[in-house]
Structure formats: C-alpha cells, structure tokens
C-alpha cells in the first residue's frame, strides 16, 4: 500500500524507467491487510517505488542504488 498514491479518485504508482519516475494509473484487485493486488498498470519485472511515493512527481530524475531510489 505504501507504493500507491491517490489523486482525484485514481490510484497511481511510480515506476523507475531510464533514471526517471513515471506516474502510472493502476487498477487494484484483491486487498488483504497491507497487500493490494495490482491488476493492470505495471508489468512483471518493472521497478515500482515503494517508499515516499507521495513526494514524487512524474518525470523526476532519480538514482537507484543498493538501498533503493533517491532523488537526484
């Protein structure tokens, strides 16, 4: 759930692609405790930001290291 950002009734996640974050609308599925199934909007293998996603903006340049994503 930490990866999800809600805006105007739509759920989004941020995906890291080419050192930038891309805001993607997603369709949620089953919700159980702190887990939510994402039915569409991201593909297997894509890197989704799971911490502090609410502080990101579409197109923001980021760096990925062993500890995760940091703003450039």
Tab-separated table of C-alpha atoms in Angstrom:
chain	number	residue	atom	x	y	z
A	1	UNK	CA	0.000	0.000	0.000
A	2	UNK	CA	2.944	2.365	0.514
A	3	UNK	CA	3.545	2.412	-3.228
A	4	UNK	CA	0.054	3.723	-4.004
A	5	UNK	CA	-0.744	7.394	-4.430
A	6	UNK	CA	-4.332	8.573	-4.831
A	7	UNK	CA	-5.236	11.642	-6.863
A	8	UNK	CA	-8.760	12.670	-7.841
A	9	UNK	CA	-10.100	9.181	-7.166
A	10	UNK	CA	-7.458	7.389	-9.257
A	11	UNK	CA	-4.693	5.192	-7.827
A	12	UNK	CA	-1.164	5.588	-9.177
A	13	UNK	CA	2.285	4.080	-8.658
A	14	UNK	CA	5.667	5.414	-9.717
A	15	UNK	CA	7.782	3.155	-11.934
A	16	UNK	CA	11.519	3.778	-12.418
A	17	UNK	CA	12.477	3.852	-16.084
A	18	UNK	CA	15.713	5.292	-17.526
A	19	UNK	CA	16.596	7.049	-14.227
A	20	UNK	CA	13.245	8.864	-14.086
A	21	UNK	CA	9.988	8.077	-12.330
A	22	UNK	CA	6.907	7.560	-14.429
A	23	UNK	CA	3.488	8.052	-12.809
A	24	UNK	CA	1.204	5.189	-13.841
A	25	UNK	CA	-2.506	4.739	-13.165
A	26	UNK	CA	-3.214	1.256	-11.815
A	27	UNK	CA	-6.275	-0.918	-11.336
A	28	UNK	CA	-6.341	-2.557	-7.900
A	29	UNK	CA	-7.627	-6.058	-7.321
A	30	UNK	CA	-7.817	-8.029	-4.099
A	31	UNK	CA	-6.973	-6.047	-0.947
A	32	UNK	CA	-5.817	-8.008	2.090
A	33	UNK	CA	-4.214	-6.480	5.195
A	34	UNK	CA	-1.323	-4.387	3.870
A	35	UNK	CA	-1.184	-6.028	0.436
A	36	UNK	CA	-3.006	-4.966	-2.722
A	37	UNK	CA	-3.082	-6.879	-5.968
A	38	UNK	CA	-2.407	-4.658	-8.997
A	39	UNK	CA	-4.450	-5.972	-11.920
A	40	UNK	CA	-3.105	-3.586	-14.554
A	41	UNK	CA	-0.798	-0.615	-14.977
A	42	UNK	CA	2.578	-2.252	-14.338
A	43	UNK	CA	4.341	-5.279	-15.766
A	44	UNK	CA	6.283	-8.056	-14.078
A	45	UNK	CA	9.887	-7.002	-13.584
A	46	UNK	CA	9.277	-3.246	-13.533
A	47	UNK	CA	10.749	-1.370	-10.561
A	48	UNK	CA	7.996	0.274	-8.502
A	49	UNK	CA	8.848	2.897	-5.867
A	50	UNK	CA	7.534	1.642	-2.520
A	51	UNK	CA	8.728	4.328	-0.100
A	52	UNK	CA	7.827	8.045	-0.034
A	53	UNK	CA	5.976	7.768	-3.352
A	54	UNK	CA	3.714	10.649	-2.266
A	55	UNK	CA	6.718	13.017	-2.518
A	56	UNK	CA	7.460	12.222	-6.180
A	57	UNK	CA	6.412	13.922	-9.401
A	58	UNK	CA	6.124	12.430	-12.874
A	59	UNK	CA	9.430	12.709	-14.752
A	60	UNK	CA	11.568	13.382	-11.671
A	61	UNK	CA	15.158	12.203	-12.162
A	62	UNK	CA	16.262	9.583	-9.624
A	63	UNK	CA	19.216	7.355	-8.867
A	64	UNK	CA	18.923	3.697	-7.962
A	65	UNK	CA	21.456	2.194	-5.564
A	66	UNK	CA	21.650	-0.803	-3.230
A	67	UNK	CA	19.252	0.878	-0.801
A	68	UNK	CA	16.714	1.856	-3.440
A	69	UNK	CA	15.726	5.053	-5.224
A	70	UNK	CA	16.952	8.511	-4.243
A	71	UNK	CA	16.158	11.897	-5.753
A	72	UNK	CA	18.996	13.268	-7.872
